[in-house]
mmCIF file of C-alpha atoms (C1' of nucleotides) in Angstrom:
data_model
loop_
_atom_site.group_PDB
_atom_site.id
_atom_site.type_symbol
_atom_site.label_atom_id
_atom_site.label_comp_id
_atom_site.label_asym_id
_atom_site.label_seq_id
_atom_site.Cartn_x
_atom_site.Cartn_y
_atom_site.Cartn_z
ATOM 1 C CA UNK C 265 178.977 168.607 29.145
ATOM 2 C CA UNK C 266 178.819 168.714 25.500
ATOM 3 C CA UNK C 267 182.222 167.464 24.764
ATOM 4 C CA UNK C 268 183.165 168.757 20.752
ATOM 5 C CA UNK C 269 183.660 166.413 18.618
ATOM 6 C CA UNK C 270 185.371 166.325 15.249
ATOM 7 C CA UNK C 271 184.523 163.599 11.877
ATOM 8 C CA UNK C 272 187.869 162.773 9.658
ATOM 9 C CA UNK C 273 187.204 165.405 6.901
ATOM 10 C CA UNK C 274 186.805 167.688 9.703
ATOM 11 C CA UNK C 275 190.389 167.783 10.929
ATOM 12 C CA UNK C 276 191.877 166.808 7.509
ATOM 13 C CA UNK C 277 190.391 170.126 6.144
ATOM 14 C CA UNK C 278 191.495 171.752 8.859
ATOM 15 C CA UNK C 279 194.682 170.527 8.955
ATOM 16 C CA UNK C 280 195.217 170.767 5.133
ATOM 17 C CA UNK C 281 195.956 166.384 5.303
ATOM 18 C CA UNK C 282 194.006 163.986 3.529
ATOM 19 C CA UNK C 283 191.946 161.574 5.187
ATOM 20 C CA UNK C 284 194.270 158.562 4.270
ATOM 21 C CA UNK C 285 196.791 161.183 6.503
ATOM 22 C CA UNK C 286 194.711 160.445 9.297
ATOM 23 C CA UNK C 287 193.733 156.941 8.667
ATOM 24 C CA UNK C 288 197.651 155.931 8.438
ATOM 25 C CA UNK C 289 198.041 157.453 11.610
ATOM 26 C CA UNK C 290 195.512 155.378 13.490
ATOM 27 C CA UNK C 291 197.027 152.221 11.582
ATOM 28 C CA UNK C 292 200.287 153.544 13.065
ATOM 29 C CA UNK C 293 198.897 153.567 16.442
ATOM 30 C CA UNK C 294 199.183 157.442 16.747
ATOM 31 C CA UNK C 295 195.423 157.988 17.858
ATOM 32 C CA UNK C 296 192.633 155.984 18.863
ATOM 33 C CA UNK C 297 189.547 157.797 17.520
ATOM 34 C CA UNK C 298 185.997 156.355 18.742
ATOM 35 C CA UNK C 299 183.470 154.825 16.624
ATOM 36 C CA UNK C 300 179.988 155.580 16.013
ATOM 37 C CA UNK C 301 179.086 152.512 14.211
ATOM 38 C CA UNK C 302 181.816 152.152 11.262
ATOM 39 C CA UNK C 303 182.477 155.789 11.725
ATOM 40 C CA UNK C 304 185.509 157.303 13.297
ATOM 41 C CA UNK C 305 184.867 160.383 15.792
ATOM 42 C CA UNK C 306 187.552 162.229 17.146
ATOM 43 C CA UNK C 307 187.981 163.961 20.471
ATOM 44 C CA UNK C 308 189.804 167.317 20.947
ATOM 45 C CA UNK C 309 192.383 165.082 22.535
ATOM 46 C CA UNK C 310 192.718 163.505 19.394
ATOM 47 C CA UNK C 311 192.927 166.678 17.507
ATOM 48 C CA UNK C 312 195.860 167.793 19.321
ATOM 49 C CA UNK C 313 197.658 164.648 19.124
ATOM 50 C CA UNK C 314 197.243 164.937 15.710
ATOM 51 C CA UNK C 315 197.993 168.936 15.711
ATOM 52 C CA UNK C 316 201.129 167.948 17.355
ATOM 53 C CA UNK C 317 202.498 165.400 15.065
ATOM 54 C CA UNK C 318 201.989 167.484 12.562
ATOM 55 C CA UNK C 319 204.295 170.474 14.536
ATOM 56 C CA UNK C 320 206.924 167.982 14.131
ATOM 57 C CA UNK C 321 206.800 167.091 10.703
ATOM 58 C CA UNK C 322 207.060 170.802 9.681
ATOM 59 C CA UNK C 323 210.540 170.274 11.373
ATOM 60 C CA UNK C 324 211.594 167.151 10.234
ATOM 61 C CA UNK C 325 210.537 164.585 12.363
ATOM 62 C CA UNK C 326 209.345 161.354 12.000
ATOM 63 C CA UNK C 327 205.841 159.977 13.596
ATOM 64 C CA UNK C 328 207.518 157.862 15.479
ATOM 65 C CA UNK C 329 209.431 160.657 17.018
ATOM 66 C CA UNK C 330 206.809 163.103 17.419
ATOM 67 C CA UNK C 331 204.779 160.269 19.371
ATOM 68 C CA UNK C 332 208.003 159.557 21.427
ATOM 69 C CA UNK C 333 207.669 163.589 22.238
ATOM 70 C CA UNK C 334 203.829 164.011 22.632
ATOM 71 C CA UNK C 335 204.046 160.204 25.554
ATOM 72 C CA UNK C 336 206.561 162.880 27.277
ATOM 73 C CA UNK C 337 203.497 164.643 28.525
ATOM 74 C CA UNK C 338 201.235 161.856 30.549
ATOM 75 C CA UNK C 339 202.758 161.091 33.614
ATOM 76 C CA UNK C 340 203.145 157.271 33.485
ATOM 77 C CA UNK C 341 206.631 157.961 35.365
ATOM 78 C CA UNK C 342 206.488 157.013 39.390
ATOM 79 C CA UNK C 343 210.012 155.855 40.359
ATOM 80 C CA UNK C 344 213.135 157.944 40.432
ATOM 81 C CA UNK C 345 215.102 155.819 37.702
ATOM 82 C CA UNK C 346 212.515 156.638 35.179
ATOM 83 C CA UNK C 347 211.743 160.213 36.029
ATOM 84 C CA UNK C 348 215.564 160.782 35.578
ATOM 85 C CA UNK C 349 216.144 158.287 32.092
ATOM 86 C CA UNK C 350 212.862 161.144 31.235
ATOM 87 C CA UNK C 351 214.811 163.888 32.179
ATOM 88 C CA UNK C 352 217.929 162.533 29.841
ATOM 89 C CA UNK C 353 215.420 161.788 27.017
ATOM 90 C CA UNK C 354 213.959 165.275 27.513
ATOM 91 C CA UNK C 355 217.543 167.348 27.548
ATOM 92 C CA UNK C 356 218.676 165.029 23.939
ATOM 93 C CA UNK C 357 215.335 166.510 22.603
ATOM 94 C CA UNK C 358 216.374 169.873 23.462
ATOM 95 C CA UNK C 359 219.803 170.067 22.208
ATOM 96 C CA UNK C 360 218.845 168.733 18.616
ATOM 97 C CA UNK C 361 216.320 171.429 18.726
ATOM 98 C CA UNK C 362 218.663 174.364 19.580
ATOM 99 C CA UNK C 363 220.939 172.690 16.465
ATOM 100 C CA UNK C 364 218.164 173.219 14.450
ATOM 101 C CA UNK C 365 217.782 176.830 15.608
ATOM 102 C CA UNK C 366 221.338 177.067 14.897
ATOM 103 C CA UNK C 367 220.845 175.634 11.257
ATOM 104 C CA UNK C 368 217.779 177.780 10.387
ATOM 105 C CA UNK C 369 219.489 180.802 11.836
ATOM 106 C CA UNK C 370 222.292 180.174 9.711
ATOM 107 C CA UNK C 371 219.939 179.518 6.383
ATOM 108 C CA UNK C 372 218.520 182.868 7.279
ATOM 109 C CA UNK C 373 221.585 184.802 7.294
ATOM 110 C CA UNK C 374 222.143 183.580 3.899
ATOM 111 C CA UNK C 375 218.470 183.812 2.421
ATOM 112 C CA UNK C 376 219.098 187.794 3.954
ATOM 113 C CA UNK C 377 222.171 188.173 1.548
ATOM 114 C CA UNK C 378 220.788 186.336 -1.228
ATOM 115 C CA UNK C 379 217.892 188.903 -1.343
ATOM 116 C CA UNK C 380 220.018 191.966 -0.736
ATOM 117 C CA UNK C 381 221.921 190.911 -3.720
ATOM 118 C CA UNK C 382 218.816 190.428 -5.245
ATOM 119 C CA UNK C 383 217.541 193.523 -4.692
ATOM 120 C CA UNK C 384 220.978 195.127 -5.586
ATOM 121 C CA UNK C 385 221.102 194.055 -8.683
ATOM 122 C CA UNK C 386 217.524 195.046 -9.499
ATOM 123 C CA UNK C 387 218.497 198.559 -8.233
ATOM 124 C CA UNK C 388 221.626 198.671 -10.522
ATOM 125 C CA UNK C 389 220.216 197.431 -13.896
ATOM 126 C CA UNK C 390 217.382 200.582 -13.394
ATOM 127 C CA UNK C 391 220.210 203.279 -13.067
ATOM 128 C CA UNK C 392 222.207 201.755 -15.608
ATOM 129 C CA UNK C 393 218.968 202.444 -17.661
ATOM 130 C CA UNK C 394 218.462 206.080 -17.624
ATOM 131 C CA UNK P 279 248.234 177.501 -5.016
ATOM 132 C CA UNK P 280 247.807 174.010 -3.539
ATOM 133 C CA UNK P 281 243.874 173.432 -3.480
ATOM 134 C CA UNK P 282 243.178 171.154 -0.566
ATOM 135 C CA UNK P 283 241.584 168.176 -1.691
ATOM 136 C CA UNK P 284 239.866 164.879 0.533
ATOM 137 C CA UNK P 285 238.943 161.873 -0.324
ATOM 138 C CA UNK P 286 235.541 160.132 -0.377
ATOM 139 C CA UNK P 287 236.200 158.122 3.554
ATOM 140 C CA UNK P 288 237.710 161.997 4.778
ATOM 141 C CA UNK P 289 234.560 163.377 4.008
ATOM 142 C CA UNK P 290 232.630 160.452 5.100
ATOM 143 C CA UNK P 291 234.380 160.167 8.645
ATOM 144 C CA UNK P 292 234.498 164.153 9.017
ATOM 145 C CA UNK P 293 230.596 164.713 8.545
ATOM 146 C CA UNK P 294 229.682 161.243 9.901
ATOM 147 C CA UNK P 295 227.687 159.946 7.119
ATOM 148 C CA UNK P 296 229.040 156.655 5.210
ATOM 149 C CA UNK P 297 230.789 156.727 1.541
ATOM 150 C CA UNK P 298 226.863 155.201 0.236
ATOM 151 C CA UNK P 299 225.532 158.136 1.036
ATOM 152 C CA UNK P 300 227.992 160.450 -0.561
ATOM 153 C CA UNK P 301 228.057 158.469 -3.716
ATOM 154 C CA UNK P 302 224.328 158.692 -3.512
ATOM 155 C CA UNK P 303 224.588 162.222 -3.603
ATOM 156 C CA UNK P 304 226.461 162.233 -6.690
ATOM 157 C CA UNK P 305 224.261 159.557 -8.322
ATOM 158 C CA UNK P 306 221.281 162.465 -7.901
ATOM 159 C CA UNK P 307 223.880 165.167 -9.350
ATOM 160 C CA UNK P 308 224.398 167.397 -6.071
ATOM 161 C CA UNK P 309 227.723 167.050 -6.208
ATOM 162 C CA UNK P 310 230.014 166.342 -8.967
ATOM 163 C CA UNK P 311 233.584 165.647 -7.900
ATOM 164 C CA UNK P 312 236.527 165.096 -10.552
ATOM 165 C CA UNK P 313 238.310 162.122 -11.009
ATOM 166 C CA UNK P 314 242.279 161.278 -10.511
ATOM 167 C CA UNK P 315 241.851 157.870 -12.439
ATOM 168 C CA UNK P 316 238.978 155.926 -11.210
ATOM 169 C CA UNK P 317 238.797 157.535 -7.587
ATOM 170 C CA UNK P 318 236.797 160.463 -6.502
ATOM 171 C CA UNK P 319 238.673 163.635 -5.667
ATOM 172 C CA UNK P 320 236.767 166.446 -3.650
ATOM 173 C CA UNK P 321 237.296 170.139 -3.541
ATOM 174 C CA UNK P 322 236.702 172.422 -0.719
ATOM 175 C CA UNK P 323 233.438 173.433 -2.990
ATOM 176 C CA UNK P 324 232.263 170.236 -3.069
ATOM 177 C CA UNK P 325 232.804 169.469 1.116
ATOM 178 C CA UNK P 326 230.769 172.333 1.364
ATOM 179 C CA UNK P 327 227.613 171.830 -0.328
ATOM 180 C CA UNK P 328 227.654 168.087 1.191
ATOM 181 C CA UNK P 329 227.656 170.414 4.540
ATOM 182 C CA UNK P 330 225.013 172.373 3.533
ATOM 183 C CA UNK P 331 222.927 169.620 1.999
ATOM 184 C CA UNK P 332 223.911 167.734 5.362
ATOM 185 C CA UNK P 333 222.392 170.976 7.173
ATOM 186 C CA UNK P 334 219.197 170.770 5.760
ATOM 187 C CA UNK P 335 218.737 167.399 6.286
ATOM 188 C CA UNK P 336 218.697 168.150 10.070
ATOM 189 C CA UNK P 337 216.042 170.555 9.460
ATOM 190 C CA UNK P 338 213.795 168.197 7.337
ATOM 191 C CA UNK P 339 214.404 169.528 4.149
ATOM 192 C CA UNK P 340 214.770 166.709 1.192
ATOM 193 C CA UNK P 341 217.612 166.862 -0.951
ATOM 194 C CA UNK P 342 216.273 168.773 -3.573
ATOM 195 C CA UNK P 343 214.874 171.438 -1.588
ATOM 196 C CA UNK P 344 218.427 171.863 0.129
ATOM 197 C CA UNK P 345 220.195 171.994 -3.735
ATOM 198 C CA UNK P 346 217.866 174.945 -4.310
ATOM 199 C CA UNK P 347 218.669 176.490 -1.721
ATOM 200 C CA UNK P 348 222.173 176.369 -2.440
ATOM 201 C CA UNK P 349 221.993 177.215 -5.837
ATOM 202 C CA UNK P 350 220.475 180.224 -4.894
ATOM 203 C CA UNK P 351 223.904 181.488 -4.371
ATOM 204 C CA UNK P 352 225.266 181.095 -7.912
ATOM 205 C CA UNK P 353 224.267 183.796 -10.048
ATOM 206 C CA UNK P 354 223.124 183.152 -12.957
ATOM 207 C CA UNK P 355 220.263 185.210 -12.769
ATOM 208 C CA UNK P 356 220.470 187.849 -14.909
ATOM 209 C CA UNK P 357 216.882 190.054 -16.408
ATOM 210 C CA UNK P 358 214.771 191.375 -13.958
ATOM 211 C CA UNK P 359 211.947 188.455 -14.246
ATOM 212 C CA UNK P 360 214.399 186.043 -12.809
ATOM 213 C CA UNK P 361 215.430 188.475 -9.956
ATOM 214 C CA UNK P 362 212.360 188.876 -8.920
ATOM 215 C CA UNK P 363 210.778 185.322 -9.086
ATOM 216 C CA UNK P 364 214.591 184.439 -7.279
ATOM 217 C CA UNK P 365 213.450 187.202 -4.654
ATOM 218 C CA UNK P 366 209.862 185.408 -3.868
ATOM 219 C CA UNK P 367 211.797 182.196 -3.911
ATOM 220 C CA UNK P 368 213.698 183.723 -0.370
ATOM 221 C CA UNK P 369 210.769 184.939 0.893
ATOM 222 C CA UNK P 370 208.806 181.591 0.273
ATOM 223 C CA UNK P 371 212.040 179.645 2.974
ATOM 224 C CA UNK P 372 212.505 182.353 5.024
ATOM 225 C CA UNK P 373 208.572 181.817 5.934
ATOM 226 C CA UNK P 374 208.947 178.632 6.109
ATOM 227 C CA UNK P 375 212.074 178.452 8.225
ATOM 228 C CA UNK P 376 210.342 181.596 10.678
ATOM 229 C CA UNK P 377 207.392 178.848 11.153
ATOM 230 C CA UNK P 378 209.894 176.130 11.723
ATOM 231 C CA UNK P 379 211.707 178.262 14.124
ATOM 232 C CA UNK P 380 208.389 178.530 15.914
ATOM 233 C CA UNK P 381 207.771 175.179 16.067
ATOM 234 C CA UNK P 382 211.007 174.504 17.974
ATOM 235 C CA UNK P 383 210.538 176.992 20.151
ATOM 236 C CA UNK P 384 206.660 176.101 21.116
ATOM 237 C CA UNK P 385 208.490 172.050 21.491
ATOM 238 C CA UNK P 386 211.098 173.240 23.486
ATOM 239 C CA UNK P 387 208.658 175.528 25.830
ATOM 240 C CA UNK P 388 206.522 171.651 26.166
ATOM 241 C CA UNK P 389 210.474 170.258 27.132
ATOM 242 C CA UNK P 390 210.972 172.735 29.613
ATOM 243 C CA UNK P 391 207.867 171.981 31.427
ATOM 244 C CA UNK P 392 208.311 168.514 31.244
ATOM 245 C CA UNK P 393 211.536 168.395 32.790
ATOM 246 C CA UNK P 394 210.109 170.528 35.624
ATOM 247 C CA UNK P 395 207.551 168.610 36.629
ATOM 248 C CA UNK P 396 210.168 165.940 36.401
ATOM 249 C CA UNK P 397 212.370 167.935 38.976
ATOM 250 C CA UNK P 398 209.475 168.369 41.111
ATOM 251 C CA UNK P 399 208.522 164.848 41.118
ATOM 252 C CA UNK P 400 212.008 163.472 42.249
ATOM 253 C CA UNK P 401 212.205 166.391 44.967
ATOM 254 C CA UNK P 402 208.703 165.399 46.725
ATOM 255 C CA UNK P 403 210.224 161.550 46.596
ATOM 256 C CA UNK P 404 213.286 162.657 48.220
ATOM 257 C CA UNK P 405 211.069 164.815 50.802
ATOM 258 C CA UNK P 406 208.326 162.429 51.443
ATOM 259 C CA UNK P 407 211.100 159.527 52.630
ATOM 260 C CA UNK P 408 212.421 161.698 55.328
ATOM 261 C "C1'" DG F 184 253.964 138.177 -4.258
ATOM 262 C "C1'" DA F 185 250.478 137.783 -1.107
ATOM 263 C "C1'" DT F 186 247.660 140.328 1.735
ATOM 264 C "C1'" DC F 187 245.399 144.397 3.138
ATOM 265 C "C1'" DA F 188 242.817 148.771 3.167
ATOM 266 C "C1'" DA F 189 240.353 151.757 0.507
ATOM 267 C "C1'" DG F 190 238.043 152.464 -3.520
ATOM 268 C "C1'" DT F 191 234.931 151.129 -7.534
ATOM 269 C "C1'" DT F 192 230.421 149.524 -10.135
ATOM 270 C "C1'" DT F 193 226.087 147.095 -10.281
ATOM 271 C "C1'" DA F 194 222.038 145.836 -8.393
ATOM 272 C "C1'" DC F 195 218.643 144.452 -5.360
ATOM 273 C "C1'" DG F 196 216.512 145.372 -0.537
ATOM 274 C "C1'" DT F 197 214.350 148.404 3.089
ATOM 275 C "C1'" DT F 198 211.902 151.906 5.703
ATOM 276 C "C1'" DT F 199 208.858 155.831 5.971
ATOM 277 C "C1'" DA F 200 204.821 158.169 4.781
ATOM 278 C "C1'" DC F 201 201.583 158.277 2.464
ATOM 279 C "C1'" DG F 202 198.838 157.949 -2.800
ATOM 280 C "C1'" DT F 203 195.563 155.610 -5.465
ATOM 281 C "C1'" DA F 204 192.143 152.527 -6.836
ATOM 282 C "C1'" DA F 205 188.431 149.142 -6.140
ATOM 283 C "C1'" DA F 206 184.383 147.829 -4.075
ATOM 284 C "C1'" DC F 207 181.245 148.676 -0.771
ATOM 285 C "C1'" DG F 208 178.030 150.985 3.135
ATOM 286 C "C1'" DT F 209 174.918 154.995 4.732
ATOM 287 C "C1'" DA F 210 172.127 158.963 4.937
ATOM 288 C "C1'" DT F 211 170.378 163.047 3.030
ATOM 289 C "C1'" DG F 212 168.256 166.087 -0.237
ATOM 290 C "C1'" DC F 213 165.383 166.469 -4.195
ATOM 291 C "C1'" DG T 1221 164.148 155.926 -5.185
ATOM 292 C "C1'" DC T 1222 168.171 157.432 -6.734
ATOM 293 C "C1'" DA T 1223 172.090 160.279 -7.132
ATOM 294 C "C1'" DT T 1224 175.599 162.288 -4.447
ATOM 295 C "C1'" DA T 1225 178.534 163.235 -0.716
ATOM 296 C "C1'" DC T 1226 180.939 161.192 2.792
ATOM 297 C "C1'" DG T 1227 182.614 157.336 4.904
ATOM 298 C "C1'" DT T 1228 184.650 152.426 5.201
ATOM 299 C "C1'" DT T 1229 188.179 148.310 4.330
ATOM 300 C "C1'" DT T 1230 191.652 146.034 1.604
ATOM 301 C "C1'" DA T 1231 195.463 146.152 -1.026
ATOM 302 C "C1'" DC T 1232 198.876 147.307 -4.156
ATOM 303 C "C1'" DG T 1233 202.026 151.346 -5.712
ATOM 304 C "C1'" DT T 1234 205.575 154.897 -5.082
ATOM 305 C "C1'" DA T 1235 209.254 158.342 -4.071
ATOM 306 C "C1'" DA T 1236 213.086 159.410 -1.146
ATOM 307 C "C1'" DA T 1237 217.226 158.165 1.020
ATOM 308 C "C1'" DC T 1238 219.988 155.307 1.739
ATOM 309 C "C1'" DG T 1239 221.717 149.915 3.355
ATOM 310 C "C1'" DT T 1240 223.784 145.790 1.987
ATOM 311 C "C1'" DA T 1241 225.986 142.425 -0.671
ATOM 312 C "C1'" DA T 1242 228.895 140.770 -4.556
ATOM 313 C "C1'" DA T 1243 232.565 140.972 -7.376
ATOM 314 C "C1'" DC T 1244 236.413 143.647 -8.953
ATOM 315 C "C1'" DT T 1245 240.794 147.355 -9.011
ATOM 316 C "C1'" DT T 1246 244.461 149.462 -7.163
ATOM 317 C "C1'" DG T 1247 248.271 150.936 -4.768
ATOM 318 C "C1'" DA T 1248 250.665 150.194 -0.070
ATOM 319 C "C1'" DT T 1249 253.036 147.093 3.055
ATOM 320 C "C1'" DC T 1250 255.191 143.161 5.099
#
DNA sequence: GATCAAGTTTACGTTTACGTAAACGTATGC
DNA sequence: GCATACGTTTACGTAAACGTAAACTTGATC
């Protein structure tokens, strides 16, 4: 099978990252690209890893964090203590997220007023006009 | 009327941050608290935009982005230019915060699943020692 | 009046997440 | 055969957001 395969200026266009984005990364230990010769080649494993990390920078995470997120998913886990310490790590996760729901909900409610003002205002200077 | 007023450590202990950081915040100008001698007195105005500041941190905004959000409450926006480049300014976050709210919710879909596989996993342990 | 606790200024240190520049390799089109 | 585009390593720089330490005031308390 033809597996796709993607070079560095590739998935930094993509992405809208630089290439010294996706270098740090690997220095960081966040993906593992192959080499062809001195060249890196990444898989669409790698692409998502990267995809991913990026997910949780938009919402204020750090690498280290979005890695600690994205090593939820492969199942190095066999005995009970660890699937349960997982199953703590994974319910912290989701209770900062719903916070940060609750925050952007709340940042919406006043972006809404801020515009209806806004618009208010516009709509009052025009009649005050004629 | 008897303004409530709080001290630097009040603040400090209330939103869980230390008395560095809210001086910090002061050094940069978001906050600008008066003075009873040499100590810092804080209004209720001023506990609140350290809460709001304090909410967009936890949404991965920097500090300046969170002051401009704020100060898109005062009005001193008058002629229609600055209405309307105040208007695109809400539309520009509330994008932003829609795709953030996205993000959380395509993360916490990835917890969910986690944490059932999780549940699975310990239930076929508990099964298979019978 | 000595000893705290809480506050102050000044200043240097630290981590994160890259930016930027230098100096070099490689292959592709004209 | 040489420019040009794309890639590489190495290394120093930087902005943001505080931490940490030193050295000093200033009431409050025993």
């Amino acid at each position: 099978m033809p597996e796709t395969t993607y070079s560095i200026s590739d998935l930094a266009s993509e992405f809208g990252v630089t290439t010294r984005t996706i270098r740090f990364y690997e220095e960081k230990g966040l993906i593992h690209p192959r080499r062809e010769g001195q060249k890196r080649v990444y898989s669409p494993a790698d692409r998502v890893r990267i995809k991913l990390i990026l997910r949780g920078k938009r919402i204020g995470m750090s690498l280290r964090e979005s890695v600690e997120v994205i090593d939820l998913y492969d199942p190095e886990h066999n005995n009970e203590e660890q699937l349960n310490s997982l199953i703590n790590t994974v319910r912290e996760k989701r209770a900062r997220l719903l916070q940060q729901k609750k925050d952007i909900d709340e940042m919406l409610g006043g972006l809404d007023e801020v515009e209806a003002l806004c618009e208010q205002a516009l709509d009052d200077n025009h009649r005050s006009q004629r």
